[in-house]
Short mmCIF file of C-alpha atoms and ligand atoms in Angstrom, two decimals:
data_model
loop_
_atom_site.label_atom_id
_atom_site.label_comp_id
_atom_site.label_asym_id
_atom_site.label_seq_id
_atom_site.Cartn_x
_atom_site.Cartn_y
_atom_site.Cartn_z
CA MET S 1 3.00 30.73 -31.48
CA GLU S 2 1.15 27.44 -32.04
CA LYS S 3 2.38 24.02 -33.15
CA LEU S 4 0.52 21.18 -34.77
CA ILE S 5 0.59 17.74 -33.22
CA VAL S 6 0.02 14.68 -35.44
CA GLU S 7 -0.33 11.24 -33.96
CA GLY S 8 0.28 9.19 -37.09
CA GLY S 9 -0.21 5.61 -38.26
CA LYS S 10 -4.00 5.82 -38.73
CA PRO S 11 -5.72 5.26 -42.04
CA LEU S 12 -8.10 8.04 -43.24
CA TYR S 13 -11.72 7.38 -43.94
CA GLY S 14 -14.60 9.69 -44.87
CA GLU S 15 -15.43 12.78 -46.91
CA VAL S 16 -13.89 16.23 -46.94
CA ARG S 17 -15.40 19.35 -48.54
CA VAL S 18 -12.96 21.52 -50.47
CA SER S 19 -13.01 25.25 -49.76
CA GLY S 20 -12.80 28.00 -52.38
CA ALA S 21 -9.40 28.40 -54.06
CA LYS S 22 -7.01 30.81 -52.24
CA ASN S 23 -5.28 31.58 -55.61
CA ALA S 24 -8.55 32.54 -57.21
CA ALA S 25 -9.89 34.50 -54.22
CA LEU S 26 -6.85 36.80 -54.08
CA PRO S 27 -6.98 38.04 -57.68
CA LEU S 28 -10.83 38.23 -57.65
CA ILE S 29 -10.87 40.32 -54.51
CA ALA S 30 -8.35 42.64 -56.08
CA ALA S 31 -10.42 42.89 -59.22
CA THR S 32 -13.33 44.48 -57.27
CA LEU S 33 -11.19 47.67 -57.19
CA LEU S 34 -11.93 48.08 -60.91
CA ALA S 35 -15.57 49.08 -60.47
CA PRO S 36 -17.52 51.21 -57.96
CA GLY S 37 -20.45 49.58 -56.22
CA VAL S 38 -21.03 46.35 -54.29
CA HIS S 39 -19.42 43.21 -55.61
CA VAL S 40 -20.52 39.70 -54.42
CA LEU S 41 -18.02 36.89 -54.22
CA LYS S 42 -19.24 33.42 -53.21
CA ASN S 43 -17.40 30.43 -51.78
CA VAL S 44 -14.53 32.64 -50.49
CA PRO S 45 -12.22 30.77 -48.09
CA ASP S 46 -11.52 32.38 -44.73
CA LEU S 47 -7.73 32.24 -44.67
CA ARG S 48 -4.82 34.36 -43.37
CA ASP S 49 -4.15 35.45 -46.95
CA THR S 50 -7.70 36.42 -47.75
CA ARG S 51 -7.88 38.39 -44.57
CA THR S 52 -4.60 40.09 -45.49
CA ILE S 53 -5.87 41.27 -48.94
CA LEU S 54 -9.14 42.41 -47.43
CA SER S 55 -7.30 44.54 -44.95
CA LEU S 56 -5.23 45.96 -47.85
CA LEU S 57 -8.52 46.85 -49.69
CA LYS S 58 -9.77 48.48 -46.48
CA GLU S 59 -6.64 50.72 -46.48
CA LEU S 60 -7.49 51.75 -50.09
CA GLY S 61 -11.06 52.80 -49.07
CA ALA S 62 -13.08 49.69 -49.75
CA MET S 63 -15.69 48.40 -47.30
CA TRP S 64 -16.57 44.76 -46.97
CA ARG S 65 -18.54 42.29 -44.90
CA ARG S 66 -18.58 38.50 -44.79
CA ASP S 67 -21.74 36.47 -44.50
CA GLY S 68 -20.55 32.80 -44.15
CA ASP S 69 -18.50 32.15 -47.30
CA THR S 70 -19.98 35.06 -49.18
CA LEU S 71 -18.17 38.45 -49.30
CA PHE S 72 -19.89 41.77 -50.14
CA ILE S 73 -17.18 44.29 -51.16
CA ASP S 74 -18.03 47.98 -51.78
CA CYS S 75 -15.37 49.71 -53.87
CA THR S 76 -17.22 53.02 -54.44
CA ASP S 77 -14.77 55.21 -52.53
CA ILE S 78 -11.30 53.99 -53.52
CA VAL S 79 -8.43 56.36 -52.62
CA TYR S 80 -4.83 56.37 -53.69
CA ASP S 81 -2.60 55.10 -50.92
CA ASP S 82 0.65 53.28 -50.45
CA VAL S 83 0.49 49.56 -50.08
CA SER S 84 2.93 49.15 -47.30
CA TYR S 85 5.94 46.88 -47.07
CA ASP S 86 4.53 45.35 -43.83
CA LEU S 87 1.48 44.11 -45.79
CA VAL S 88 3.33 43.03 -48.92
CA LYS S 89 6.11 41.20 -47.10
CA THR S 90 3.47 38.94 -45.47
CA MET S 91 1.82 38.23 -48.79
CA ARG S 92 3.44 38.69 -52.13
CA ALA S 93 0.11 38.48 -53.94
CA SER S 94 -0.58 42.01 -52.64
CA VAL S 95 1.03 43.15 -55.93
CA LEU S 96 -2.23 42.12 -57.58
CA VAL S 97 -3.77 45.49 -56.67
CA LEU S 98 -1.32 47.24 -59.10
CA GLY S 99 -3.33 46.42 -62.24
CA PRO S 100 -6.74 47.38 -60.91
CA LEU S 101 -5.52 50.52 -59.26
CA LEU S 102 -3.92 51.66 -62.59
CA GLY S 103 -7.18 50.93 -64.33
CA ARG S 104 -9.31 52.74 -61.70
CA LEU S 105 -7.04 55.60 -60.56
CA GLY S 106 -4.18 55.73 -63.03
CA ARG S 107 -1.68 55.34 -60.34
CA ALA S 108 -0.42 52.98 -57.55
CA ARG S 109 2.45 52.75 -55.13
CA VAL S 110 3.16 49.23 -53.96
CA SER S 111 6.10 47.81 -51.97
CA LEU S 112 8.23 45.45 -53.95
CA PRO S 113 7.53 42.02 -52.51
CA GLY S 114 10.99 40.92 -51.95
CA GLY S 115 11.96 37.28 -52.02
CA CYS S 116 10.40 34.51 -50.02
CA ALA S 117 11.33 30.98 -48.89
CA ILE S 118 10.73 29.38 -52.26
CA GLY S 119 12.59 31.83 -54.47
CA GLU S 120 13.40 35.39 -55.51
CA ARG S 121 9.98 35.85 -57.15
CA PRO S 122 10.56 39.10 -59.10
CA ILE S 123 7.74 41.07 -60.71
CA ASN S 124 9.69 42.32 -63.77
CA PHE S 125 7.11 40.75 -66.17
CA HIS S 126 4.36 42.71 -64.36
CA ILE S 127 6.21 45.99 -64.61
CA ARG S 128 7.24 45.47 -68.24
CA GLY S 129 3.64 44.88 -69.09
CA PHE S 130 2.39 48.00 -67.45
CA GLU S 131 5.09 50.03 -69.24
CA ARG S 132 3.78 48.66 -72.53
CA PHE S 133 0.44 50.30 -71.58
CA GLY S 134 2.16 53.71 -71.27
CA VAL S 135 2.61 53.56 -67.47
CA THR S 136 5.69 55.08 -65.97
CA CYS S 137 7.10 52.72 -63.30
CA ARG S 138 9.72 54.00 -60.90
CA LEU S 139 11.50 51.77 -58.35
CA GLU S 140 12.53 53.77 -55.25
CA GLN S 141 13.06 52.92 -51.60
CA GLY S 142 11.75 49.40 -52.11
CA TYR S 143 8.54 50.61 -53.68
CA VAL S 144 7.28 50.48 -57.26
CA GLU S 145 5.53 53.80 -58.12
CA ALA S 146 3.38 53.41 -61.21
CA ALA S 147 1.53 56.25 -62.81
CA ILE S 148 -0.04 57.43 -66.12
CA ASP S 149 -1.62 60.75 -67.18
CA GLY S 150 -5.02 59.84 -68.53
CA ARG S 151 -5.95 56.41 -69.70
CA MET S 152 -3.70 53.39 -70.46
CA HIS S 153 -3.55 52.21 -74.06
CA GLY S 154 -3.73 48.52 -75.01
CA ALA S 155 -0.64 46.65 -76.19
CA THR S 156 0.80 43.25 -76.94
CA VAL S 157 2.45 41.74 -73.91
CA TYR S 158 4.55 38.57 -74.14
CA PHE S 159 5.45 36.55 -71.04
CA ASP S 160 8.84 34.77 -71.13
CA ILE S 161 7.40 32.45 -68.45
CA PRO S 162 3.58 31.97 -68.21
CA SER S 163 3.43 33.92 -64.83
CA VAL S 164 0.10 33.35 -63.07
CA THR S 165 -0.17 36.63 -61.15
CA GLY S 166 1.65 38.42 -64.01
CA THR S 167 -1.10 37.29 -66.36
CA GLU S 168 -3.73 38.28 -63.85
CA ASN S 169 -2.24 41.76 -63.16
CA ILE S 170 -1.86 42.64 -66.81
CA LEU S 171 -5.36 41.35 -67.57
CA MET S 172 -6.85 43.51 -64.84
CA ALA S 173 -4.98 46.58 -66.25
CA SER S 174 -6.04 45.88 -69.83
CA VAL S 175 -9.82 45.68 -69.38
CA LEU S 176 -10.10 49.46 -68.94
CA ALA S 177 -7.24 50.38 -71.26
CA GLU S 178 -8.02 52.04 -74.58
CA GLY S 179 -7.93 49.76 -77.59
CA THR S 180 -6.78 46.12 -77.90
CA THR S 181 -4.48 44.12 -75.74
CA VAL S 182 -3.02 40.73 -76.70
CA ILE S 183 -1.38 38.73 -73.93
CA LYS S 184 0.95 35.98 -75.36
CA ASN S 185 2.16 33.02 -73.42
CA ALA S 186 -0.44 33.72 -70.76
CA ALA S 187 -0.90 31.41 -67.79
CA ARG S 188 -3.71 28.88 -68.31
CA GLU S 189 -4.30 27.96 -64.59
CA PRO S 190 -8.00 27.60 -63.73
CA GLU S 191 -7.70 30.55 -61.36
CA VAL S 192 -7.00 32.79 -64.36
CA GLY S 193 -10.19 31.37 -65.97
CA ASN S 194 -12.14 32.25 -62.84
CA LEU S 195 -10.83 35.89 -63.03
CA ILE S 196 -11.71 36.08 -66.76
CA ASP S 197 -15.31 34.91 -65.91
CA MET S 198 -15.57 37.64 -63.21
CA LEU S 199 -14.17 40.40 -65.49
CA VAL S 200 -16.57 39.38 -68.32
CA GLY S 201 -19.40 39.45 -65.85
CA MET S 202 -18.33 43.01 -65.03
CA GLY S 203 -18.64 44.01 -68.69
CA ALA S 204 -15.10 43.28 -69.93
CA SER S 205 -14.50 41.84 -73.47
CA ILE S 206 -11.93 38.98 -73.26
CA GLU S 207 -11.34 36.20 -75.80
CA GLY S 208 -9.14 33.04 -75.52
CA ARG S 209 -10.12 31.86 -72.02
CA GLY S 210 -8.13 28.71 -71.15
CA SER S 211 -5.61 29.27 -73.97
CA SER S 212 -2.12 30.88 -73.78
CA GLN S 213 -3.24 33.85 -75.87
CA LEU S 214 -5.80 36.30 -74.50
CA THR S 215 -7.28 39.22 -76.49
CA VAL S 216 -8.92 42.07 -74.66
CA GLN S 217 -10.94 44.96 -76.08
CA GLY S 218 -10.78 47.74 -73.51
CA VAL S 219 -14.03 49.29 -72.27
CA GLU S 220 -14.83 52.66 -70.66
CA THR S 221 -16.36 51.40 -67.40
CA LEU S 222 -17.12 48.16 -65.57
CA ARG S 223 -19.90 47.30 -63.07
CA PRO S 224 -19.96 45.11 -60.00
CA THR S 225 -21.16 41.49 -60.44
CA THR S 226 -21.65 38.26 -58.50
CA THR S 227 -18.99 35.55 -58.93
CA GLU S 228 -18.35 32.12 -57.39
CA ILE S 229 -14.75 31.25 -56.44
CA ILE S 230 -13.76 27.86 -57.95
CA PRO S 231 -12.82 24.99 -55.63
CA ASP S 232 -9.20 24.90 -54.42
CA ARG S 233 -7.44 22.29 -56.55
CA ILE S 234 -4.30 22.39 -54.38
CA GLU S 235 -6.27 21.76 -51.20
CA ALA S 236 -8.12 18.94 -52.95
CA GLY S 237 -4.83 17.42 -54.13
CA THR S 238 -3.32 17.72 -50.67
CA TYR S 239 -6.12 15.58 -49.15
CA LEU S 240 -5.88 13.01 -51.94
CA ILE S 241 -2.09 12.68 -51.39
CA ALA S 242 -2.65 12.47 -47.62
CA ALA S 243 -5.13 9.57 -48.23
CA ALA S 244 -2.61 7.71 -50.34
CA ALA S 245 0.11 8.27 -47.67
CA ALA S 246 -1.98 7.14 -44.66
CA GLY S 247 -4.08 4.58 -46.56
CA GLY S 248 -7.83 4.27 -46.29
CA GLU S 249 -10.68 5.68 -48.44
CA VAL S 250 -11.30 9.42 -48.77
CA THR S 251 -13.77 11.25 -50.95
CA VAL S 252 -12.93 14.92 -51.73
CA ASN S 253 -16.22 16.72 -52.41
CA ARG S 254 -17.02 19.97 -54.20
CA CYS S 255 -13.84 19.87 -56.19
CA CYS S 256 -13.13 20.06 -59.97
CA PRO S 257 -11.42 16.77 -60.92
CA GLU S 258 -10.73 18.25 -64.38
CA HIS S 259 -8.46 20.77 -62.64
CA LEU S 260 -6.17 18.00 -61.39
CA PRO S 261 -5.27 15.92 -64.50
CA ALA S 262 -1.59 15.46 -63.73
CA LEU S 263 -2.04 14.54 -60.02
CA LEU S 264 -4.85 11.98 -60.65
CA GLU S 265 -2.63 10.32 -63.29
CA LYS S 266 0.43 10.25 -60.94
CA LEU S 267 -1.57 8.87 -57.97
CA THR S 268 -2.93 6.10 -60.24
CA GLU S 269 0.56 5.31 -61.49
CA ALA S 270 1.74 5.11 -57.85
CA GLY S 271 -0.84 2.33 -57.24
CA ALA S 272 -3.80 4.12 -55.60
CA GLU S 273 -7.38 3.54 -56.84
CA VAL S 274 -8.77 6.87 -58.08
CA VAL S 275 -12.49 7.17 -58.80
CA VAL S 276 -13.67 10.39 -60.46
CA ALA S 277 -17.33 11.41 -60.18
CA ASP S 278 -19.20 14.64 -60.90
CA GLY S 279 -17.59 17.19 -58.58
CA SER S 280 -15.75 14.73 -56.42
CA VAL S 281 -12.78 12.33 -56.42
CA THR S 282 -12.42 9.22 -54.15
CA LEU S 283 -9.04 7.72 -53.47
CA ARG S 284 -8.67 4.22 -52.05
CA PHE S 285 -5.48 2.60 -50.88
CA ASP S 286 -5.78 -0.51 -48.72
CA PRO S 287 -3.62 0.16 -45.57
CA GLN S 288 -2.51 -3.50 -45.72
CA GLN S 289 -1.26 -2.91 -49.27
CA ARG S 290 0.80 0.21 -48.69
CA ARG S 291 3.99 -1.69 -49.41
CA LEU S 292 2.75 -1.75 -53.01
CA LEU S 293 3.10 2.08 -53.34
CA ARG S 294 5.27 2.66 -56.39
CA GLY S 295 7.92 5.31 -56.93
CA VAL S 296 6.74 7.76 -59.64
CA ASP S 297 8.76 10.63 -61.25
CA ILE S 298 7.22 14.08 -61.42
CA LYS S 299 8.34 17.27 -63.11
CA THR S 300 6.55 20.49 -62.13
CA MET S 301 5.25 22.52 -65.14
CA PRO S 302 2.77 25.33 -65.72
CA TYR S 303 -0.85 24.16 -65.96
CA PRO S 304 -1.96 21.67 -67.13
CA GLY S 305 1.36 20.09 -66.14
CA TYR S 306 2.03 18.83 -62.67
CA PRO S 307 1.51 21.76 -60.25
CA THR S 308 4.52 23.06 -58.30
CA ASP S 309 2.13 23.67 -55.38
CA LEU S 310 1.70 19.93 -55.01
CA GLN S 311 5.38 18.98 -55.33
CA ALA S 312 6.25 18.95 -51.64
CA GLN S 313 3.16 16.88 -50.81
CA PHE S 314 3.93 14.26 -53.39
CA MET S 315 7.54 14.05 -52.23
CA ALA S 316 6.28 13.14 -48.71
CA LEU S 317 4.23 10.34 -50.31
CA MET S 318 7.14 9.02 -52.28
CA THR S 319 9.29 8.60 -49.22
CA LEU S 320 6.84 5.83 -48.29
CA SER S 321 7.12 3.95 -51.65
CA SER S 322 9.06 0.81 -52.34
CA GLY S 323 10.89 2.40 -55.20
CA ILE S 324 13.06 5.25 -56.36
CA CYS S 325 11.79 8.36 -58.08
CA VAL S 326 13.13 11.70 -59.39
CA ILE S 327 11.25 14.90 -58.57
CA ARG S 328 12.14 17.88 -60.76
CA GLU S 329 11.08 21.44 -59.65
CA THR S 330 11.19 23.72 -62.74
CA ILE S 331 9.06 26.67 -61.48
CA PHE S 332 10.88 27.92 -58.42
CA GLU S 333 14.56 27.88 -57.67
CA ASN S 334 14.38 26.97 -53.99
CA ARG S 335 11.29 24.84 -53.42
CA PHE S 336 12.97 21.92 -51.55
CA MET S 337 12.82 23.48 -48.08
CA HIS S 338 10.74 20.49 -46.92
CA VAL S 339 13.57 18.04 -47.71
CA ALA S 340 15.64 18.72 -44.63
CA GLU S 341 12.59 18.38 -42.44
CA LEU S 342 11.47 15.14 -44.17
CA ARG S 343 15.00 13.78 -43.58
CA ARG S 344 14.58 14.40 -39.89
CA MET S 345 11.70 12.00 -40.11
CA GLY S 346 13.86 9.32 -41.67
CA ALA S 347 13.33 10.10 -45.38
CA ASP S 348 16.16 9.15 -47.81
CA ILE S 349 16.21 12.17 -50.26
CA ARG S 350 19.20 13.55 -52.17
CA THR S 351 18.93 16.89 -53.96
CA GLU S 352 21.10 18.34 -56.74
CA GLY S 353 19.90 21.77 -57.90
CA SER S 354 16.26 21.46 -59.00
CA ASN S 355 16.33 17.74 -58.89
CA ALA S 356 15.56 15.53 -55.90
CA VAL S 357 16.02 11.75 -55.86
CA VAL S 358 13.75 9.97 -53.35
CA ALA S 359 14.63 6.44 -52.23
CA GLY S 360 11.42 5.17 -50.77
CA ARG S 361 11.77 3.30 -47.56
CA GLY S 362 8.39 1.58 -47.56
CA PRO S 363 5.23 2.31 -45.58
CA ASN S 364 7.02 2.35 -42.26
CA GLY S 365 9.88 4.47 -43.52
CA LEU S 366 8.99 7.57 -41.56
CA SER S 367 9.11 8.19 -37.82
CA GLY S 368 7.55 11.08 -35.96
CA ALA S 369 9.85 14.06 -35.05
CA ARG S 370 9.77 17.80 -34.18
CA VAL S 371 9.95 19.64 -37.51
CA MET S 372 9.52 23.18 -38.63
CA ALA S 373 7.25 24.58 -41.37
CA THR S 374 9.03 26.92 -43.77
CA ASP S 375 6.42 27.80 -46.36
CA LEU S 376 2.79 27.03 -47.09
CA ARG S 377 3.10 23.91 -49.18
CA ALA S 378 6.17 22.56 -47.38
CA SER S 379 3.99 22.71 -44.17
CA SER S 380 1.34 20.47 -45.71
CA SER S 381 4.06 18.05 -46.81
CA LEU S 382 5.11 17.66 -43.20
CA VAL S 383 1.44 17.05 -42.14
CA ILE S 384 1.18 14.30 -44.70
CA ALA S 385 4.44 12.76 -43.46
CA GLY S 386 3.21 12.98 -39.88
CA LEU S 387 -0.05 11.18 -40.78
CA ALA S 388 1.96 8.29 -42.26
CA ALA S 389 4.63 8.14 -39.53
CA ALA S 390 3.98 5.61 -36.75
CA ASN S 391 4.11 8.03 -33.84
CA ARG S 392 3.97 11.71 -32.87
CA THR S 393 5.14 14.57 -35.13
CA GLU S 394 5.22 18.17 -33.86
CA ILE S 395 5.21 20.88 -36.55
CA SER S 396 6.13 24.46 -35.49
CA ARG S 397 5.45 27.74 -37.25
CA ILE S 398 2.07 26.57 -38.44
CA TYR S 399 1.03 30.13 -39.39
CA HIS S 400 2.36 29.10 -42.86
CA LEU S 401 -0.37 26.43 -42.99
CA GLU S 402 -3.13 28.87 -41.96
CA ARG S 403 -2.36 31.00 -45.07
CA GLY S 404 -3.78 28.38 -47.36
CA TYR S 405 -5.79 25.64 -45.72
CA GLU S 406 -9.13 26.45 -44.17
CA ASP S 407 -9.95 24.43 -41.03
CA LEU S 408 -7.18 21.85 -41.59
CA VAL S 409 -7.49 20.32 -38.10
CA GLY S 410 -11.31 20.04 -38.40
CA LYS S 411 -11.13 18.48 -41.87
CA LEU S 412 -8.40 15.97 -40.96
CA THR S 413 -10.12 15.12 -37.69
CA GLY S 414 -13.30 14.43 -39.67
CA LEU S 415 -11.31 11.82 -41.63
CA GLY S 416 -10.22 10.07 -38.41
CA ALA S 417 -6.77 11.65 -38.00
CA SER S 418 -5.45 12.47 -34.49
CA VAL S 419 -4.38 16.08 -35.08
CA TRP S 420 -4.55 19.04 -32.77
CA LYS S 421 -2.89 22.45 -31.97
CA GLU S 422 -0.88 23.34 -28.86
CA GLN S 423 0.89 26.43 -27.75
CA GLU S 424 4.66 26.28 -28.59
C1 EPZ V 1 1.34 31.87 -58.38
O1 EPZ V 1 2.48 32.61 -57.96
C2 EPZ V 1 0.75 31.20 -57.17
N1 EPZ V 1 0.27 32.26 -56.21
C3 EPZ V 1 1.77 30.25 -56.48
O2 EPZ V 1 1.15 29.66 -55.42
C4 EPZ V 1 2.16 29.24 -57.51
O3 EPZ V 1 3.16 28.39 -57.01
C5 EPZ V 1 2.71 29.91 -58.79
O4 EPZ V 1 1.72 30.84 -59.32
C6 EPZ V 1 3.10 28.97 -59.90
O5 EPZ V 1 1.93 28.16 -60.22
C7 EPZ V 1 -0.88 32.92 -56.48
O6 EPZ V 1 -1.58 32.68 -57.47
C8 EPZ V 1 -1.28 33.94 -55.46
P1 EPZ V 1 4.56 32.89 -61.21
P2 EPZ V 1 3.15 33.62 -58.93
O7 EPZ V 1 4.61 34.37 -61.53
O8 EPZ V 1 2.24 34.20 -59.86
C9 EPZ V 1 9.09 33.78 -62.34
C10 EPZ V 1 0.92 28.93 -53.16
O9 EPZ V 1 1.59 28.15 -52.53
N2 EPZ V 1 8.71 35.19 -62.54
O10 EPZ V 1 3.73 32.04 -62.00
O11 EPZ V 1 4.02 34.52 -58.08
C11 EPZ V 1 8.98 33.35 -60.89
O12 EPZ V 1 10.12 33.74 -60.17
C12 EPZ V 1 1.64 29.90 -54.04
O13 EPZ V 1 -0.35 29.04 -53.19
C13 EPZ V 1 9.62 36.15 -63.03
O14 EPZ V 1 10.72 35.80 -63.22
O15 EPZ V 1 4.18 32.69 -59.71
C14 EPZ V 1 8.82 31.87 -61.05
O16 EPZ V 1 10.14 31.29 -61.17
C15 EPZ V 1 3.17 29.68 -54.00
N3 EPZ V 1 9.21 37.48 -63.12
C16 EPZ V 1 8.03 31.69 -62.32
O17 EPZ V 1 8.15 32.96 -63.04
C17 EPZ V 1 7.93 37.80 -62.87
O18 EPZ V 1 7.61 39.02 -63.09
C18 EPZ V 1 6.54 31.46 -62.14
O19 EPZ V 1 6.06 32.36 -61.22
C19 EPZ V 1 6.99 36.83 -62.43
C20 EPZ V 1 7.38 35.56 -62.25
#
């Protein structure tokens, strides 16, 4: 296995180009199952997770080829097959093929994802929604077997929690269902909007984009289309937080500043200078002024609230502040796995349930150490801490990072960081 070495204490200067969003690429790749023919997806990041779902599609009979960041996916010959536990345990988002397979074939057999480091992560909302469409879902031997004779019928589906992949899965099932579907308390994340744009381009009829109520009129068939994946707001936010932590001046290009309202507000509140332009954000924080970094409270919420996927990264930043802050994680029940590792680097953090109190120890409060990545976003939190710490940090199990950050070493090196990989 590989580890990441970070020689910290250097400010970051320069520009970084954001890749396509992982959490848009996964549902949009799954949505190609809905229609025979060759679909074109542009700005697709080359990540461990996108490679996983593409191998899943290949098992189902799809063929694909990549030309740079453009994917051509032919879903003419889709066959019914199990989606194995081995695949789903590596990536929970594999459940996103359930909706399109039910629309295309009327049946699907997918391993239940099981829990992961950040929480139990059930899919009961997904299953309840499919049952509203007339689908029979049986849970046996760790698999969910979903089937319907004939065509699904539309229904009203209400989400207790605005589940992102739940909304996406039900949406993908509804577009070929007979009649009208209304999704209430739907997720409003930009990635859901990207999926809606693709489905409408395929011939679907969907109203309410961007709102928490979506209305779908089912159609008989759909056709392939060309869609561009939106920029990854979580990757963009990670680099902006890294710039605040290390100090310097970083411009994040090809991003959508309007997808990061909460983070830009919190970075400004913390004392960074944030300049928004068309398709880019520049963050400035004078390295000599880092002692002025202020403690800022955050509470993770569904979009457009502060994103849970940027909670760990912001916590690393707050350990460097000259104040105290409270970080509340309301989306997942166990998303503080990075706390123990940050403590190893000298951070003063106390947790109580879903609350963490961070007592900032100033810009020199962290020192390099050997730490371990536990999940995707916790890993990026440790990279940020390493960039700010005065000496060497070694991060093991970096396969977590490779799930969601394209060319992290190249992009950070381009900003002047001393970062490289070594064999464990
Ligand atoms: C998506 O996960 C993202 N993944 C996650 O990003 C992100 O953290 C999360 O949304 C929240 O924004 C993808 O889009 C592939 P949820 P998802 O369903 O859809 C509970 C990353 O780092 N819930 O919105 O799985 C659930 O347990 C990943 O890129 C149920 O109880 O999250 C959680 O507490 C991590 N029953 C809450 O809802 C269900 O059927 C929100 O989960 C579904 C969810």
